Short mmCIF file of C-alpha atoms and ligand atoms in Angstrom, two decimals:
data_model
loop_
_atom_site.label_atom_id
_atom_site.label_comp_id
_atom_site.label_asym_id
_atom_site.label_seq_id
_atom_site.Cartn_x
_atom_site.Cartn_y
_atom_site.Cartn_z
CA MET A 1 20.84 164.92 132.43
CA LEU A 2 24.59 165.31 132.10
CA ASP A 3 26.12 167.42 129.37
CA ALA A 4 28.66 165.06 127.80
CA THR A 5 29.54 167.21 124.82
CA SER A 6 33.08 166.40 123.59
CA LEU A 7 33.42 163.64 126.18
CA ILE A 8 33.61 159.86 125.66
CA VAL A 9 30.55 157.90 126.81
CA SER A 10 31.45 154.30 127.62
CA PRO A 11 29.75 151.37 129.31
CA GLY A 12 30.63 151.40 133.02
CA PHE A 13 34.08 149.94 133.64
CA ILE A 14 34.38 146.47 135.20
CA ASP A 15 37.33 145.59 137.43
CA LEU A 16 38.07 141.87 137.68
CA HIS A 17 40.50 142.26 140.55
CA CYS A 18 40.50 144.51 143.58
CA HIS A 19 40.91 144.39 147.34
CA LEU A 20 38.20 146.14 149.35
CA ARG A 21 39.69 144.96 152.67
CA GLN A 22 36.33 144.61 154.47
CA PRO A 23 35.69 142.57 156.57
CA GLY A 24 38.76 142.62 158.76
CA TYR A 25 41.04 145.38 157.51
CA GLU A 26 38.84 148.45 157.80
CA HIS A 27 41.90 150.54 158.71
CA LYS A 28 43.04 150.07 155.08
CA GLU A 29 39.72 150.38 153.20
CA THR A 30 36.01 149.70 153.55
CA ILE A 31 33.42 148.69 151.00
CA ALA A 32 32.09 152.27 151.22
CA THR A 33 35.42 154.01 150.59
CA GLY A 34 36.63 151.39 148.12
CA THR A 35 33.56 151.63 145.92
CA GLU A 36 33.60 155.42 146.18
CA ALA A 37 37.16 155.30 144.81
CA ALA A 38 35.99 152.83 142.17
CA ALA A 39 33.26 155.23 141.06
CA MET A 40 35.83 158.05 140.85
CA GLY A 41 37.86 155.77 138.62
CA GLY A 42 34.88 155.05 136.35
CA PHE A 43 34.20 151.54 137.64
CA THR A 44 30.57 150.50 138.11
CA THR A 45 31.34 146.84 138.83
CA VAL A 46 34.26 145.56 140.90
CA CYS A 47 35.20 141.99 141.81
CA CYS A 48 36.70 141.83 145.29
CA MET A 49 39.35 139.29 146.19
CA PRO A 50 38.77 137.02 149.20
CA ASN A 51 41.86 137.85 151.30
CA THR A 52 39.72 139.50 153.94
CA ASN A 53 39.44 138.46 157.59
CA PRO A 54 37.49 136.25 157.74
CA PRO A 55 38.20 135.33 154.12
CA ILE A 56 35.38 134.87 151.61
CA ASP A 57 35.01 131.15 152.16
CA SER A 58 31.47 130.98 153.57
CA LYS A 59 27.96 132.11 152.69
CA ALA A 60 27.96 134.40 155.74
CA VAL A 61 30.87 136.49 154.45
CA VAL A 62 29.45 136.66 150.92
CA ASP A 63 26.12 137.80 152.37
CA PHE A 64 27.86 140.44 154.50
CA ILE A 65 29.78 141.87 151.54
CA LYS A 66 26.76 141.93 149.24
CA LEU A 67 24.55 143.56 151.87
CA THR A 68 27.18 146.14 152.81
CA ALA A 69 27.71 146.94 149.13
CA ILE A 70 23.99 147.54 148.69
CA THR A 71 23.69 149.78 151.76
CA ASP A 72 27.05 151.62 151.63
CA GLY A 73 28.40 151.08 148.12
CA SER A 74 28.82 153.32 145.09
CA ALA A 75 29.43 150.41 142.68
CA ARG A 76 28.27 146.85 142.13
CA VAL A 77 30.43 144.44 144.13
CA LEU A 78 30.86 140.89 142.85
CA PRO A 79 32.69 138.79 145.44
CA ILE A 80 35.30 136.21 144.47
CA GLY A 81 35.28 133.15 146.71
CA CYS A 82 38.28 131.31 148.14
CA ILE A 83 39.57 128.23 146.36
CA SER A 84 40.71 126.80 149.70
CA GLN A 85 39.13 127.10 153.12
CA GLY A 86 40.78 129.93 155.01
CA ARG A 87 42.99 130.53 151.93
CA ASP A 88 45.48 128.17 153.51
CA GLY A 89 45.95 126.03 150.40
CA LYS A 90 44.84 122.77 152.01
CA GLU A 91 41.12 121.89 151.84
CA GLN A 92 38.89 123.05 149.02
CA SER A 93 36.20 125.48 150.11
CA ASP A 94 32.54 124.63 149.48
CA LEU A 95 32.24 125.89 145.90
CA SER A 96 28.52 125.07 145.62
CA GLU A 97 27.66 127.01 148.78
CA LEU A 98 29.71 130.00 147.60
CA ILE A 99 28.14 129.98 144.13
CA ALA A 100 24.65 129.79 145.64
CA ALA A 101 25.59 132.79 147.80
CA GLY A 102 26.67 134.74 144.73
CA VAL A 103 30.42 134.55 144.08
CA VAL A 104 31.43 135.02 140.43
CA ALA A 105 34.80 133.23 140.44
CA PHE A 106 37.33 131.55 142.73
CA SER A 107 40.82 132.56 143.76
CA ASP A 108 43.22 132.45 146.71
CA ASP A 109 44.73 135.71 145.41
CA GLY A 110 47.56 137.09 147.46
CA SER A 111 48.74 133.49 147.68
CA PRO A 112 49.15 130.93 144.92
CA VAL A 113 47.57 127.49 145.12
CA SER A 114 50.76 125.46 145.42
CA ASP A 115 49.25 121.98 145.76
CA PRO A 116 48.67 120.60 142.23
CA GLN A 117 45.97 118.20 143.45
CA LEU A 118 44.00 121.02 145.08
CA MET A 119 44.31 123.08 141.91
CA SER A 120 43.29 120.15 139.68
CA ASP A 121 40.20 119.51 141.77
CA ALA A 122 39.31 123.20 141.85
CA LEU A 123 39.70 123.52 138.08
CA ALA A 124 37.53 120.46 137.45
CA ASP A 125 34.86 121.46 139.96
CA SER A 126 34.69 125.09 138.86
CA ARG A 127 34.38 123.90 135.25
CA ALA A 128 31.40 121.76 136.30
CA HIS A 129 29.84 124.86 137.89
CA GLY A 130 30.64 127.12 134.93
CA LYS A 131 32.88 129.44 136.98
CA ILE A 132 36.50 130.42 136.45
CA ILE A 133 39.55 129.97 138.62
CA ILE A 134 41.70 133.10 138.88
CA GLU A 135 45.26 132.20 139.78
CA HIS A 136 47.88 134.40 141.42
CA CYS A 137 50.84 132.79 139.68
CA GLU A 138 53.83 132.78 141.97
CA ASP A 139 56.16 129.95 142.84
CA ILE A 140 57.01 131.00 146.37
CA SER A 141 59.99 128.66 146.48
CA ILE A 142 61.50 130.96 143.82
CA SER A 143 60.17 134.36 144.92
CA GLY A 144 61.22 133.69 148.52
CA ASN A 145 61.61 136.91 150.46
CA GLY A 146 62.07 139.04 147.33
CA VAL A 147 60.77 142.59 147.43
CA MET A 148 61.33 143.89 143.87
CA ASN A 149 62.14 142.65 140.38
CA ALA A 150 65.35 140.58 140.36
CA GLY A 151 68.10 142.07 138.24
CA GLN A 152 70.77 144.73 138.09
CA LEU A 153 68.74 147.38 139.90
CA ALA A 154 67.88 145.05 142.78
CA ASP A 155 71.53 144.07 143.03
CA LYS A 156 72.61 147.71 143.04
CA LEU A 157 70.06 148.58 145.73
CA ARG A 158 70.95 145.44 147.69
CA LEU A 159 67.32 144.36 147.73
CA ALA A 160 66.18 140.74 147.42
CA GLY A 161 64.82 140.10 143.93
CA ILE A 162 61.75 138.26 142.63
CA PRO A 163 62.88 136.51 139.43
CA VAL A 164 60.54 136.37 136.43
CA GLU A 165 60.68 132.58 136.72
CA ALA A 166 58.67 132.76 139.95
CA GLU A 167 55.71 133.88 137.83
CA GLU A 168 56.43 132.10 134.57
CA MET A 169 56.83 128.61 136.06
CA ALA A 170 53.53 129.03 137.90
CA VAL A 171 51.81 130.27 134.72
CA GLU A 172 53.16 127.24 132.81
CA ARG A 173 51.97 124.87 135.48
CA VAL A 174 48.41 126.11 135.88
CA ILE A 175 47.94 126.31 132.11
CA SER A 176 49.13 122.69 131.78
CA LEU A 177 46.60 121.61 134.39
CA ALA A 178 43.80 123.55 132.67
CA GLN A 179 44.73 121.97 129.35
CA LEU A 180 44.77 118.50 130.84
CA LEU A 181 41.34 118.99 132.40
CA SER A 182 39.78 121.07 129.59
CA ALA A 183 39.07 123.67 132.26
CA LYS A 184 39.12 127.47 132.16
CA VAL A 185 41.75 129.43 134.00
CA HIS A 186 42.31 133.16 134.28
CA ILE A 187 45.82 134.45 135.00
CA ALA A 188 45.88 137.41 137.40
CA HIS A 189 48.23 140.40 137.05
CA VAL A 190 50.60 139.19 134.31
CA SER A 191 53.91 141.01 134.68
CA THR A 192 56.57 139.41 132.47
CA ALA A 193 57.32 139.11 128.75
CA GLY A 194 57.81 135.37 129.22
CA SER A 195 54.32 134.97 130.71
CA VAL A 196 52.83 136.81 127.72
CA ASP A 197 54.57 134.32 125.38
CA ILE A 198 53.40 131.31 127.39
CA ILE A 199 49.79 132.54 127.40
CA ARG A 200 49.89 133.41 123.70
CA ASN A 201 51.16 129.92 122.82
CA ALA A 202 48.54 128.27 125.03
CA LYS A 203 45.75 130.23 123.36
CA GLU A 204 47.07 129.20 119.95
CA GLN A 205 46.82 125.59 121.11
CA GLY A 206 43.21 126.10 122.12
CA VAL A 207 43.65 126.19 125.90
CA GLU A 208 40.83 128.15 127.55
CA VAL A 209 43.11 130.62 129.28
CA THR A 210 42.42 134.31 129.76
CA ALA A 211 44.66 136.92 131.33
CA GLU A 212 44.67 140.38 132.85
CA ALA A 213 47.33 143.04 133.30
CA THR A 214 47.24 146.00 135.65
CA PRO A 215 47.62 149.67 134.67
CA HIS A 216 50.87 149.81 136.67
CA HIS A 217 52.45 146.80 134.97
CA LEU A 218 51.38 148.21 131.59
CA THR A 219 52.95 151.61 132.19
CA LEU A 220 55.61 151.60 134.92
CA THR A 221 59.01 149.95 135.29
CA GLU A 222 61.13 148.86 138.24
CA ASP A 223 62.84 152.26 138.09
CA CYS A 224 59.90 153.62 140.12
CA VAL A 225 61.33 151.79 143.13
CA LEU A 226 63.89 154.57 143.26
CA SER A 227 62.49 158.06 143.74
CA GLY A 228 65.42 160.48 143.61
CA ASN A 229 67.90 158.75 145.87
CA ARG A 230 65.21 157.25 148.14
CA LEU A 231 63.39 153.95 147.96
CA ASN A 232 59.69 154.44 147.25
CA THR A 233 57.59 151.86 149.11
CA ASN A 234 54.55 152.95 147.09
CA ALA A 235 56.17 151.21 144.10
CA LYS A 236 56.45 147.93 146.02
CA VAL A 237 53.88 145.59 144.53
CA ASN A 238 53.45 141.88 143.91
CA PRO A 239 54.19 140.86 141.22
CA PRO A 240 56.85 143.57 141.10
CA LEU A 241 57.19 146.28 138.49
CA ARG A 242 59.48 144.82 135.84
CA THR A 243 61.67 146.14 133.00
CA ARG A 244 60.87 148.23 129.93
CA ALA A 245 61.03 145.05 127.78
CA ASP A 246 58.37 143.43 129.98
CA VAL A 247 56.13 146.52 129.84
CA ASP A 248 56.44 146.63 126.05
CA ALA A 249 55.61 142.91 125.74
CA LEU A 250 52.52 143.37 127.94
CA VAL A 251 51.31 146.19 125.71
CA VAL A 252 51.83 144.04 122.59
CA GLY A 253 49.88 141.30 124.39
CA LEU A 254 47.09 143.75 125.17
CA ARG A 255 46.93 144.75 121.52
CA ASP A 256 46.96 141.24 120.04
CA GLY A 257 44.44 139.83 122.53
CA THR A 258 46.83 137.71 124.61
CA ILE A 259 45.99 139.98 127.54
CA ASP A 260 42.19 139.99 127.55
CA ALA A 261 41.45 142.60 130.19
CA ILE A 262 42.85 145.40 132.32
CA ALA A 263 42.30 144.89 136.06
CA THR A 264 43.50 147.29 138.73
CA ASP A 265 44.57 144.96 141.56
CA HIS A 266 43.60 147.98 143.70
CA ALA A 267 45.42 147.21 146.96
CA PRO A 268 45.04 150.03 149.49
CA HIS A 269 47.24 150.09 152.57
CA SER A 270 47.50 152.25 155.66
CA GLU A 271 50.44 154.60 156.20
CA ASP A 272 51.85 152.21 158.82
CA ASP A 273 52.13 149.55 156.10
CA LYS A 274 54.04 151.83 153.74
CA ILE A 275 55.96 154.43 155.74
CA CYS A 276 58.70 152.06 156.82
CA GLU A 277 61.75 150.31 155.41
CA PHE A 278 61.32 148.94 151.88
CA ASP A 279 61.87 145.35 153.05
CA ARG A 280 59.10 145.64 155.62
CA ALA A 281 56.55 147.57 153.55
CA ALA A 282 53.37 145.87 152.35
CA PHE A 283 52.98 144.97 148.68
CA GLY A 284 50.30 146.88 146.79
CA ILE A 285 49.17 149.99 144.92
CA SER A 286 45.94 151.95 145.41
CA GLY A 287 44.84 151.85 141.80
CA PHE A 288 41.19 152.69 141.13
CA GLU A 289 41.55 156.43 140.74
CA THR A 290 44.57 156.43 138.42
CA ALA A 291 43.60 153.47 136.21
CA LEU A 292 42.07 155.39 133.33
CA GLY A 293 44.63 158.19 133.31
CA SER A 294 47.48 155.67 133.38
CA CYS A 295 46.05 153.56 130.56
CA MET A 296 45.20 156.62 128.47
CA SER A 297 48.96 157.22 128.19
CA LEU A 298 49.02 154.10 125.98
CA VAL A 299 46.33 155.65 123.75
CA HIS A 300 48.00 159.06 123.59
CA SER A 301 51.31 157.44 122.63
CA LYS A 302 49.41 155.43 119.96
CA LYS A 303 50.40 152.06 121.43
CA ILE A 304 46.74 150.98 121.60
CA ASP A 305 43.60 152.60 120.24
CA LEU A 306 40.78 153.99 122.36
CA ASN A 307 38.32 151.25 121.38
CA THR A 308 40.78 148.59 122.50
CA LEU A 309 41.24 150.33 125.84
CA ILE A 310 37.49 150.61 126.42
CA SER A 311 36.87 146.96 125.49
CA LYS A 312 39.58 145.82 127.95
CA LEU A 313 37.74 147.68 130.72
CA THR A 314 34.19 146.69 129.76
CA ILE A 315 33.12 143.95 127.38
CA GLU A 316 36.22 141.77 127.85
CA PRO A 317 36.00 141.45 131.64
CA ALA A 318 32.24 140.82 131.21
CA ARG A 319 33.04 138.00 128.78
CA ILE A 320 35.60 136.47 131.17
CA LEU A 321 33.06 136.50 134.00
CA ASP A 322 30.25 135.41 131.66
CA VAL A 323 28.01 138.30 132.69
CA PRO A 324 26.77 139.42 129.24
CA LEU A 325 24.48 142.13 130.59
CA LEU A 326 27.42 144.07 132.03
CA GLY A 327 30.03 146.04 130.10
CA THR A 328 27.54 147.08 127.43
CA LEU A 329 25.10 149.90 126.73
CA LYS A 330 22.60 147.64 124.94
CA VAL A 331 18.90 147.68 125.81
CA GLY A 332 18.11 145.60 128.88
CA ALA A 333 21.51 146.14 130.50
CA PRO A 334 21.80 148.06 133.80
CA ALA A 335 22.29 151.82 133.28
CA ASP A 336 26.03 151.70 134.07
CA VAL A 337 27.84 154.44 132.20
CA THR A 338 31.27 156.04 132.44
CA ILE A 339 31.86 159.46 130.93
CA PHE A 340 35.43 160.63 130.56
CA ASP A 341 37.51 163.36 129.03
CA PRO A 342 40.41 161.71 127.15
CA ASP A 343 42.42 164.94 127.11
CA ALA A 344 41.85 166.46 130.57
CA GLN A 345 45.09 166.77 132.53
CA TRP A 346 45.27 166.38 136.28
CA GLN A 347 47.88 165.88 138.92
CA VAL A 348 47.80 162.78 141.10
CA ASP A 349 47.65 163.39 144.85
CA GLY A 350 47.13 160.23 146.87
CA ASP A 351 46.27 162.31 149.92
CA ILE A 352 42.97 163.37 148.35
CA PHE A 353 41.95 159.95 147.02
CA ALA A 354 38.50 158.70 147.98
CA SER A 355 40.31 155.46 148.77
CA MET A 356 41.75 155.26 152.28
CA GLY A 357 44.92 154.01 150.60
CA SER A 358 47.08 156.88 149.38
CA ASN A 359 49.76 154.41 148.31
CA THR A 360 50.46 155.30 144.70
CA PRO A 361 53.81 155.59 142.93
CA LEU A 362 52.16 158.21 140.69
CA ASN A 363 52.04 160.90 143.37
CA GLY A 364 52.80 164.23 141.72
CA HIS A 365 52.57 162.79 138.19
CA THR A 366 50.36 164.49 135.63
CA LEU A 367 47.93 162.13 133.89
CA THR A 368 45.99 162.92 130.74
CA GLY A 369 42.50 161.41 130.80
CA LYS A 370 39.97 161.90 133.56
CA VAL A 371 36.67 160.38 134.57
CA MET A 372 34.03 163.12 134.55
CA ALA A 373 30.98 161.14 135.68
CA THR A 374 30.06 157.60 136.64
CA ILE A 375 26.47 156.42 136.52
CA PHE A 376 25.76 153.22 138.39
CA GLY A 377 22.33 151.64 137.98
CA GLY A 378 20.90 154.88 136.61
CA LYS A 379 22.18 157.05 139.49
CA VAL A 380 25.12 159.44 139.42
CA ALA A 381 27.73 157.70 141.62
CA TYR A 382 30.46 160.24 140.89
CA ARG A 383 30.56 163.56 139.10
CA ASP A 384 33.53 165.84 138.55
CA ARG A 385 32.69 169.28 139.84
CA THR A 386 33.41 170.80 136.42
CA ILE A 387 30.76 168.81 134.57
CA ASN A 388 27.33 170.36 134.14
CA LEU A 389 24.47 168.50 135.71
CA GLU A 390 21.49 170.12 134.14
CA GLU A 391 18.80 169.66 131.54
CA VAL A 392 20.32 169.51 128.08
ZN1 ZN B 1 47.67 138.50 143.35
#
């Protein structure tokens, strides 16, 4: 038994969006290290995006991931299958084969689906199968070779900007298609105030759209790109960190239900990918281990309440995925439990992450809110060394 006196006991967290990098990029992360980091972050279920090598577009890759997760993993891994074969945006992958193998949703995340016909077919077919499409909304003809949020700061730093329109036009378009086809669509990593408005309006019109935001987009601004007088590649992420007005709008959206869930978009990278010029650095933040502490800042500053935060990490992602036995502590559900101390302070040090990716813009920051134990399927997957593990 764990002594959870004065701690919060929550259903195990569910992450709709992460990158475990295996197969193909084991120098960045493996299913073993990724799920170990997930457990440290309080996640008992994680959905992994298909931009692996080979990508998750065949039964063989789904089988490999599921088997590796069972043998090496510290959390439940639910694979997300590719919308297009090879994620190249041309031919639709075999959705039936992937569903039979066990994928929970479809996405070409990392890349948008730019061909409207491919997206229409995928929306219609996934609706027929009762699965959701998760879209990385980016009009690459607008984002071009941008590396940070477009605006005054990008101009000052002489860096190519990614305008908000690159996201917002893609959000508009995929929502229109979903509305036309009466299909469900889930918008990944919303980053702009305009996107929040578009999604809110669509929901009011009855479109079956859901949306997620990441802890970094909910708490950090583009100012993180500058660390002292140096550019910080650990703050380079796609979509980019935006302005204070965008962050505030995302938090309002989280509170009023426009943003349904919090998802990490955990994107670990090797040092080679990040210790280089800003223009050349990879996009992405290693996010599992700081997710709770980051989001607790919204609770401590009274921008959202604790119950809202917990629901966005548990029952809401379970609802989006239509997995009603997850994200709950009710009888019959797997024994997935996260125990955390809402007031414990700790200093972030990417070098001691369980994740192989130490790429976090929060290095050296003090966070308030810490996972103390994670129980996955009735077994202790992670335990802080300060928590008592004894008969109580
Ligand atoms: Zn993405």
